[in-house]
Every structure is written in structure tokens, then in C-alpha cells.
Coordinates of C-alpha atoms and ligand atoms in Angstrom, one line a residue:
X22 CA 0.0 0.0 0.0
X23 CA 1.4 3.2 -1.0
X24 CA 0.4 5.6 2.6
X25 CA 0.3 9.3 2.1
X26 CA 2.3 10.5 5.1
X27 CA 2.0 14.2 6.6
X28 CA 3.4 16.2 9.4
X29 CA 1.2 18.4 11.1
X30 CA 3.0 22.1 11.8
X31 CA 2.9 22.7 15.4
X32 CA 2.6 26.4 16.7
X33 CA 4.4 26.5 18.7
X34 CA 7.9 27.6 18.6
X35 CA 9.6 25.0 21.3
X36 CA 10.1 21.3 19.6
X37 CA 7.8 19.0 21.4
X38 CA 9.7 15.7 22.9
X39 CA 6.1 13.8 22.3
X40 CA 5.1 12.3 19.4
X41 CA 2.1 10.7 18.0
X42 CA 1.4 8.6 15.2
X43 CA -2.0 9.4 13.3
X44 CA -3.2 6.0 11.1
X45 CA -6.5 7.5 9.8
X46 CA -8.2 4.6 7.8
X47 CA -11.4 6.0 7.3
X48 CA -15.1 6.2 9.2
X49 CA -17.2 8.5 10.2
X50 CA -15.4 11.1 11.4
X51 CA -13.3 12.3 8.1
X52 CA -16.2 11.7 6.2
X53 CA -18.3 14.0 3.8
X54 CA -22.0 14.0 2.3
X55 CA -21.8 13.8 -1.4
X56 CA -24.4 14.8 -3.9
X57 CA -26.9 12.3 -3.2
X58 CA -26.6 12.9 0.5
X59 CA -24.7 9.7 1.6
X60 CA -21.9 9.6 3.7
X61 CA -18.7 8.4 1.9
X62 CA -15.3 8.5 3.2
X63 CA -12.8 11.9 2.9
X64 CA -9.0 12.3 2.5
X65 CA -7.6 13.7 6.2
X66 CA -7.0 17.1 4.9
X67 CA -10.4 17.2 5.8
X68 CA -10.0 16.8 9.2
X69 CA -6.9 18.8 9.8
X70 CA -8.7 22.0 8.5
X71 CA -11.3 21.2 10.9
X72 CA -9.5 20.9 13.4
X73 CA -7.2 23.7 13.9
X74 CA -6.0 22.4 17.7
X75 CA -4.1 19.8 16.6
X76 CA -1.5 22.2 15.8
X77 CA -1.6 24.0 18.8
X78 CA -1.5 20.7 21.3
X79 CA 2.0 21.1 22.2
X80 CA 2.8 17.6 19.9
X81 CA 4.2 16.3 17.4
X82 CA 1.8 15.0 15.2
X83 CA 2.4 13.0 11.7
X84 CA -0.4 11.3 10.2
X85 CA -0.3 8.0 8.0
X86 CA -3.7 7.8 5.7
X87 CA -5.1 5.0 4.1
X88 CA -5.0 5.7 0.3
X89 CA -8.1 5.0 0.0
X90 CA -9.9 5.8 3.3
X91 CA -12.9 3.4 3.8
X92 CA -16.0 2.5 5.6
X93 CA -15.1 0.3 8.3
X94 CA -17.8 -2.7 7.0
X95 CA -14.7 -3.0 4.3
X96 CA -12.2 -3.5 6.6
X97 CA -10.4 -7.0 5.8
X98 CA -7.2 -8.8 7.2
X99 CA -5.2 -7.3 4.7
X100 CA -5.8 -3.9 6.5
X101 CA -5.3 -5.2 9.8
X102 CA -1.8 -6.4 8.5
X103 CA -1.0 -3.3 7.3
X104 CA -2.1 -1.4 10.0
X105 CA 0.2 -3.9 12.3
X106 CA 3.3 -3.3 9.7
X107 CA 2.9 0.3 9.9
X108 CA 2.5 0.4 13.9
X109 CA 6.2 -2.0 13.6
X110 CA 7.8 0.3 10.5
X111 CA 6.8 3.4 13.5
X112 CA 7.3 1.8 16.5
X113 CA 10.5 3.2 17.8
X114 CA 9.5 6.7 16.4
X115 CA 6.7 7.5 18.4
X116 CA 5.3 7.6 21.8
X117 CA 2.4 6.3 21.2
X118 CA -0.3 5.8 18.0
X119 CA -4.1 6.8 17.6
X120 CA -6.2 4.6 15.0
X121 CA -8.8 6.9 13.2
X122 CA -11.4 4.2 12.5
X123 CA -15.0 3.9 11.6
X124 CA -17.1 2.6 14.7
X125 CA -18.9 -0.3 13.0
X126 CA -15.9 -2.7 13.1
X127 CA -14.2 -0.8 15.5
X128 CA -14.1 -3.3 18.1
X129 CA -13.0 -6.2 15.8
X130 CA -9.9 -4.2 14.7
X131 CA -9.3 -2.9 17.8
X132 CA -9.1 -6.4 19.3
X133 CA -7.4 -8.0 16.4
X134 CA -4.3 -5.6 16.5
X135 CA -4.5 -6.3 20.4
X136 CA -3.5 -10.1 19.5
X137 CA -1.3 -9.3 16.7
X138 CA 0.5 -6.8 18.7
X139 CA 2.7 -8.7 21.1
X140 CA 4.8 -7.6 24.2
X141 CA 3.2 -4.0 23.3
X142 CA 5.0 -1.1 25.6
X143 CA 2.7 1.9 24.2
X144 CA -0.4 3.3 24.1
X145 CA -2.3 2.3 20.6
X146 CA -5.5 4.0 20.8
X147 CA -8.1 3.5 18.7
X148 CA -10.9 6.3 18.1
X149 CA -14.0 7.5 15.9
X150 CA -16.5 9.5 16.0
X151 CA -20.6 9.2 15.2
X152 CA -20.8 12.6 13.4
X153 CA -18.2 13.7 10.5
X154 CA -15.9 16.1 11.8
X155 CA -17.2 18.9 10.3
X156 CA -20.7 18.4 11.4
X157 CA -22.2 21.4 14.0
X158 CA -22.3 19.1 16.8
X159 CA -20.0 16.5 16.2
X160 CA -18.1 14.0 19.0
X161 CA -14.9 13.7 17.0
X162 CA -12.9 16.7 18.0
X163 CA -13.4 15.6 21.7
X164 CA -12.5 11.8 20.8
X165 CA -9.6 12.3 18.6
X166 CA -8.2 15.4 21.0
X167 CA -8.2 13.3 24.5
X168 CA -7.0 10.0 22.2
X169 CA -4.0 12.1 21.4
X170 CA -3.6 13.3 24.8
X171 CA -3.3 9.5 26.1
X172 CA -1.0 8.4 23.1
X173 CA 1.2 10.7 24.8
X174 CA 1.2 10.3 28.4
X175 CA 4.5 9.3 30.2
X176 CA 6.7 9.4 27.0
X177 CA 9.3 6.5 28.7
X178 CA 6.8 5.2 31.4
X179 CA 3.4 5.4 29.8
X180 CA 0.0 4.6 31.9
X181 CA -1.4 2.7 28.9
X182 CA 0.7 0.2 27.1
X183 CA -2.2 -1.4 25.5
X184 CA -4.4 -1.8 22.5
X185 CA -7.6 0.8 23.9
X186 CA -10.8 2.1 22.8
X187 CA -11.2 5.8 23.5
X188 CA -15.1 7.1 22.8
X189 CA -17.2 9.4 24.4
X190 CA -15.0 9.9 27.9
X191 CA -14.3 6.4 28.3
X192 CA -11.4 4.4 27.2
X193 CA -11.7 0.6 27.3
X194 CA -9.8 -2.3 26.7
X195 CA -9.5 -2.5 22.7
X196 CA -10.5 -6.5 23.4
X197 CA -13.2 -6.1 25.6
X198 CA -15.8 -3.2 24.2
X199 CA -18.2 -3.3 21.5
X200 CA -20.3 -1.3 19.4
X201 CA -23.4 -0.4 21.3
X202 CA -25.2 2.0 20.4
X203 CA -25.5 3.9 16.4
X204 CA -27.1 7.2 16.9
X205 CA -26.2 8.2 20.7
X206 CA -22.4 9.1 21.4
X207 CA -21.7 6.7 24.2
X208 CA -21.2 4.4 20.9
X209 CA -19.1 1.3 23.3
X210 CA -19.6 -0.4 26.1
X211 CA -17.1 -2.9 28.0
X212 CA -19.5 -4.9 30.2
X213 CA -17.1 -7.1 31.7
X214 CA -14.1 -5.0 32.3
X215 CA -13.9 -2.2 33.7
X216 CA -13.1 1.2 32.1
X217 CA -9.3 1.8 31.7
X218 CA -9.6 5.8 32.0
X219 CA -12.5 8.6 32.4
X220 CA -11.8 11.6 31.1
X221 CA -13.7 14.6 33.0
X222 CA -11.7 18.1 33.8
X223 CA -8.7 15.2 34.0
X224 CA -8.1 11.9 32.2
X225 CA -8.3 9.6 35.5
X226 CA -6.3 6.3 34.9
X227 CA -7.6 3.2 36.6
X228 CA -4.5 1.8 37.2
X229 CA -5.3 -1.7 38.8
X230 CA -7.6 -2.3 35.5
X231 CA -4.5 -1.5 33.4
X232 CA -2.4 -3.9 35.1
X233 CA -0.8 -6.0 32.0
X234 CA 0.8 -8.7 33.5
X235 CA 0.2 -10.9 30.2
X236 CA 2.8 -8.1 28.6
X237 CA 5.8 -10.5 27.0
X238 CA 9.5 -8.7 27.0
X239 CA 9.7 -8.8 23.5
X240 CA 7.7 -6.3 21.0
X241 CA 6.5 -8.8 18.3
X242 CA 4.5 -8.4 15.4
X243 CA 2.0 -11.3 13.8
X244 CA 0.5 -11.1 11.0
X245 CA -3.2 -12.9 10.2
X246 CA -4.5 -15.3 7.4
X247 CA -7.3 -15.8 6.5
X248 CA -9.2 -18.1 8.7
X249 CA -12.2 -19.8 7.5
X250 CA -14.1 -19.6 10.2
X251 CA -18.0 -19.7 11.2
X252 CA -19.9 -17.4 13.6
X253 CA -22.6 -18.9 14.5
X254 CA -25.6 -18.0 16.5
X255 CA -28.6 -20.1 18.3
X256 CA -31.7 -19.2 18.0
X257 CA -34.5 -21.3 18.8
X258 CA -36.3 -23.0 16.1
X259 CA -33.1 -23.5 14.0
X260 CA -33.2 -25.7 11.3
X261 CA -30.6 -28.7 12.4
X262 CA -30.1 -28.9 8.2
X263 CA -29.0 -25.5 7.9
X264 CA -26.6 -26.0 10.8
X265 CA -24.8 -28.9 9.5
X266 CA -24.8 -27.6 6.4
X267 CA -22.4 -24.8 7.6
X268 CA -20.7 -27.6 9.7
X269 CA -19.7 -29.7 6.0
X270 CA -18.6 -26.3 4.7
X271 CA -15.4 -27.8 3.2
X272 CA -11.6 -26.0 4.8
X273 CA -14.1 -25.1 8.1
X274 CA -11.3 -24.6 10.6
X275 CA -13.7 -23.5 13.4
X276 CA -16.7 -22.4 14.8
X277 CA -17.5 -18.8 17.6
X278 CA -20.8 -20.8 19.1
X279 CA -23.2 -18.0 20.5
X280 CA -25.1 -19.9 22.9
X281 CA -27.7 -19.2 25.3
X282 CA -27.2 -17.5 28.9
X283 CA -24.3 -18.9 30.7
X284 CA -23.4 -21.1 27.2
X285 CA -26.5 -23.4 26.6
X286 CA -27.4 -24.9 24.0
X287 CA -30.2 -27.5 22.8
X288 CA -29.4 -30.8 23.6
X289 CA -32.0 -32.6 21.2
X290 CA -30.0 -35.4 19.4
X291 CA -29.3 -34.3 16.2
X292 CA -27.4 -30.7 17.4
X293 CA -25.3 -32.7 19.7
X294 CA -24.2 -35.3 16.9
X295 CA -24.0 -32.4 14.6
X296 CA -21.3 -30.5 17.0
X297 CA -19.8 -33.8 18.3
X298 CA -19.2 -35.0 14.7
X299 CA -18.0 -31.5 13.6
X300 CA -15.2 -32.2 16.9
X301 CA -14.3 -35.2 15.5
X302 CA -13.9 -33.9 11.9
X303 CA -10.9 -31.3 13.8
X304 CA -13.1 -28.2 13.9
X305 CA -12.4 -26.5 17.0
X306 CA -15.5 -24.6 18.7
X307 CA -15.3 -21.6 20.8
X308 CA -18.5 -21.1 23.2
X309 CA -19.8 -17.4 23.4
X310 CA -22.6 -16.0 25.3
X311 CA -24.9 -13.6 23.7
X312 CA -25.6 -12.2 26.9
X313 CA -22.8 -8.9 27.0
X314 CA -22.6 -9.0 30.5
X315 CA -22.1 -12.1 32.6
X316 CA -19.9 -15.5 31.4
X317 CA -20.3 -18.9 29.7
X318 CA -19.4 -21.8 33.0
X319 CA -19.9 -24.6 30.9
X320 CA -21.4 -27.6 33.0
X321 CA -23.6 -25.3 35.3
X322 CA -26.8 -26.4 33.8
X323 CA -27.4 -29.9 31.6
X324 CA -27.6 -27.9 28.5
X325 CA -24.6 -27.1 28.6
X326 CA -22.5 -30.0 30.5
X327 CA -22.6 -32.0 27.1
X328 CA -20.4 -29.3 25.3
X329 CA -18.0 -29.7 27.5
X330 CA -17.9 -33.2 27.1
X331 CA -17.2 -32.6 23.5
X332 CA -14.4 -30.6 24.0
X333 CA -16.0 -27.3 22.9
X334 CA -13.8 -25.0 24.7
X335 CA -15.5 -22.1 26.7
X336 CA -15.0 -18.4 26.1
X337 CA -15.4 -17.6 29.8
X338 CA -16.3 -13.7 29.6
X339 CA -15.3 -13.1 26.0
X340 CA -16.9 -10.7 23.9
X341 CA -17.9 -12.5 20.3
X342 CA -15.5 -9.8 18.2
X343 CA -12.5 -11.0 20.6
X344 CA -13.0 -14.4 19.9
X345 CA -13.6 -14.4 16.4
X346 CA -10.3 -12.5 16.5
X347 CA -8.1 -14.5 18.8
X348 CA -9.4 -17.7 16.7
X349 CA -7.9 -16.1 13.6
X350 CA -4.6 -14.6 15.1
X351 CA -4.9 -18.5 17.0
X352 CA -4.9 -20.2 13.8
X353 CA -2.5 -18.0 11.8
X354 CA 0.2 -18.5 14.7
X355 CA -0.2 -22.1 15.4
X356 CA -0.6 -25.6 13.3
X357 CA -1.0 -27.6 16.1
X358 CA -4.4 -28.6 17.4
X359 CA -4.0 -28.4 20.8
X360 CA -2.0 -25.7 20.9
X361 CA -4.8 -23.5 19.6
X362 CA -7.0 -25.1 22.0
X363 CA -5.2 -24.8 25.2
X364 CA -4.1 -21.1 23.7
X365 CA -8.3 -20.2 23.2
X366 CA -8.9 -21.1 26.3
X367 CA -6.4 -19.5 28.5
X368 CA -6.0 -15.3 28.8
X369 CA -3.5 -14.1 26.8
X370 CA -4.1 -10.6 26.0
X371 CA -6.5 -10.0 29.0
X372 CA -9.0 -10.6 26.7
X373 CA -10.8 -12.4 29.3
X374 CA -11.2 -13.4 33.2
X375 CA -10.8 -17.0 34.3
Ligands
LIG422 N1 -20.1 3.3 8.7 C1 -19.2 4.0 9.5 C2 -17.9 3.2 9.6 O1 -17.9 2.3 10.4 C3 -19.7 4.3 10.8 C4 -18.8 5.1 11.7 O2 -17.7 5.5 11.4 O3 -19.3 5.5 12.8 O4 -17.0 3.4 8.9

């Protein structure tokens, strides 16, 4: 990909010592109506003449653009490698990076790049907005201002050193929020961890929530291939042919169940042959609530017991963009069975609580 790269003049007269990265893929927020009155993605000039505080933030700011800036419901694993080579190509450079993203895939990205991104030491914050940026009353000055202002706390020592989400005063774990909410601006939610930061008159750092102590030494990028996975989700009167008819899909690699509750799921005959056959065939399954808050404890009722028994591995507290995710970074990284097993199962990037 050829990236259009830009440094933002500062106004200041003194040389700032902290830099930030600016990867703006697309979204909301640079985006403009065209004739028809659709929303279609902008170049970032946009945004920079909007935005006439960047330059006076006491920072040094470059900014990377995607070519061609897009609607997040394009965003494939081909961007998310790139985005991962340029954060590598950068790393060194800068104290931290912001991710200028549409909000609708937001939360996959963000918790893709958290896997991909090993032994990370800075911030990586990902932000959008629900209005363009040159709307009256738009949310993405706010979001994109205190997402800089985190990239570049502590310079040597910073608070965050994680993949985050920063929307609407809030920044989360990038692994453990997910779209909400599409026309009020508290846009994510992270129902089962805590918020990493609120930013009122100050940006308050939970510092216990940012504990990382899953952080490797070594800063080590991964890259993703394409998986061919299945997401899929109960509902009750599904049709047992449909389902095993995305079970024989030929290549299936693995399955995101989203069960009921605390991970239920029917236990009529023909589901459980279907998922214990599936097992047996090597497809791994990943069990998912579709409850946000709460976890999957596989065994707690009888609908549920028999998974277990099949070796579906639970997804504890996992949100279903995390482990559709950490499946593919899984099976990109590893050949081996039970290696992806025991890996999908255990917290690696506090993507989960056991
Ligand atoms: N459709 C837009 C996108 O995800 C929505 C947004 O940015 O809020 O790119």
C-alpha cells in the first residue's frame, strides 16, 4: 500500500519531545455528504482544516492515511496487517499511535491488533466519531483530542501500554468493548471489564484495571490469514439442516458458538451429533454468550454439560469480536491442534477473566 504521510506544523515555537502517530483509515469522522446525501469516506485534509488544535496541542503529530480511506464494513485482514506493519515500521519513532477508525468494526480491529501486537510497551488507541468532523455538533474533535492526549502520556513510562478504545470519555480495553449504540455518542460499552480511564476536567487512569501482566518482553509483530471460520448464532427453532450444512462447509477450521445465557445450547440429538461430529472432523468450537454481561461456566446447567464433554472450549467472559479475533490470530500462529486449544482457552491478551 502506498500511505500518504504528513506532518502536522505545530505552533508553537519550542520542539515538542512527544510524538504521535495518526493512522486514519477512514469512518465516520473524516467523512463527507456527497451529492446524493450519503456519507462516503474523505482524505484527512479534511479533518486537519477542521481541526485547527491539533496544531496547537504542544505535539508532534504525523499522520499515515489510508489511500483510500474506507467504511469500516470493508475492513479486511489485509488492513489489519498493514495497520500492524505500519505500527512495527513506527514503532521506535513515536510515543504512542491513535487509530482513526469507523465505529462499526471498530471493536474487531481494535481487538485483532490487540492479539497481533505482542509484548506492546505503548499506548495504541483507537478512536472515531458518530458525526463527521465537520458536522455542528459532532463527537470527534473531543475523541480524537483526549486520544491524542493518552497516546502521549509518560513518553518513557506510559499509563497505557495497551491496544484501547477511547469514545465518548471512556477508554476501554480494545478487546473487551463493542459497538453499542449507532445514533447516541456513548457508541461502546465494555460490560465485563472495567473502564481503563474517564476523562472529566482530568483523564483519570484506573491503574489496577491496566495492570498487563500478560505483557511479554519482547515487541513482536504477527500477522493474520485468512481463517475460514464460522460465527454462529442459536436461535430457537433453528433448522438442524442448515446448521450442518455450515458444519460440511469444506476448509471449516472453526466455529465462535453463541449460545444461550451462561453457554446453553439444545441438547436434542441431532445438534449434539451435529457438533460432536464437527469435533471429531478437527473443527475447533469456541463457546460465546450472547448475553454482553455475565460468562459462559460450561457444566452449570445440563444444557450445557454435554459441550464440555465434546471438547468445545468455553469463552469464559469473552466478547464475540475477541473471539472471532483471537481464533484467527490462534490459527495463523499455530498448526498444532492443541496448541490452539489450550491457547483459546487461557488469557492471553486480558481478553478475558478466568
Ligand atoms: N459506517 C461508518 C464506519 O464504520 C460508521 C462510523 O464510522 O461510525 O466506517
Amino acid at each position: 500500500m502506498n500511505y500518504r504521510i504528513v506532518k502536522i506544523p505545530s505552533d508553537k515555537e519550542q520542539k515538542s519531545s512527544h510524538s504521535v502517530l495518526i493512522i486514519y483509515t477512514g469512518g465516520t469522522m473524516g467523512m463527507a455528504y456527497d451529492q446524493s446525501g450519503t456519507l462516503v469516506p474523505f482524505n484527512f485534509g479534511g479533518i486537519i482544516n477542521e481541526m485547527p488544535a491539533l496544531r496547537s496541542m504542544g505535539l508532534e503529530i504525523t499522520v499515515v492515511s489510508f489511500p483510500e480511506p474506507i467504511d469500516s464494513s470493508n475492513i479486511t485482514i489485509d488492513h489489519w496487517n498493514n495497520l500492524a506493519a505500519i505500527i512495527e515500521k513506527y514503532y521506535d519513532a513515536f510515543n504512542g499511535f491513535v487509530v482513526l477508525h469507523g465505529t462499526d468494526t471498530l471493536a474487531y480491529s481494535a481487538s485483532a491488533l490487540s492479539f497481533m501486537l505482542e509484548g506492546l510497551k505503548k499506548p495504541v488507541i483507537f478512536t472515531g466519531s458518530q458525526l463527521p468532523i465537520g458536522a455542528v455538533r459532532s463527537d470527534a474533535s473531543q475523541n480524537l483530542i483526549a486520544a491524542l492526549q493518552i497516546a502521549s502520556t509518560g513518553k518513557d513510562q506510559p499509563p497505557v501500554k495497551e491496544v484501547c478504545v477511547y469514545f465518548d470519555y471512556f477508554l476501554y480495553r480494545g478487546n473487551r468493548c463493542k459497538k453499542v449504540e449507532s445514533v447516541h455518542f456513548d457508541a461502546f460499552k465494555s460490560e465485563n471489564y472495567p473502564p481503563l480511564a474517564e476523562a472529566g476536567i482530568n483523564i483519570e487512569y484506573n491503574h489496577t484495571a491496566l495492570h498487563t501482566d500478560w505483557v511479554a518482553d519482547k515487541f513482536r509483530v504477527h500477522k493474520l490469514r485468512p481463517v475460514h471460520l464460522a460465527l454462529i448464532k442459536l436461535f430457537p427453532g433453528m433448522d438442524q439442516a442448515q446448521l450442518e450444512h455450515v458444519l460440511q462447509a469444506p476448509g471449516l477450521e472453526g466455529v465462535v458458538l453463541e449460545t444461550f445465557g451462561s453457554g446453553n445450547a439444545p441438547t436434542t440429538d441431532g445438534f449434539i451429533q451435529s457438533i460432536e461430529s464437527a469435533i471429531d472432523r478437527g473443527i475447533i468450537f469456541f463457546n460465546v454468550s450472547q448475553c454482553s454481561g455475565g460468562r459462559v461456566i460450561q457444566g452449570r446447567y445440563k444444557t450445557s454439560r454435554y459441550l464440555k464433554q465434546a471438547g468445545v472450549i468455553s469463552g469464559l467472559d469473552i466478547t464475540p469480536e475477541a473471539a472471532i479475533t483471537k481464533m484467527q490470530f490462534l490459527f495463523s500462529k499455530y498448526h498444532n491442534t492443541a496448541q490452539i486449544s489450550t491457547y483459546l482457552g487461557t488469557q492471553i491478551r486480558g481478553e478475558m477473566s478466568h
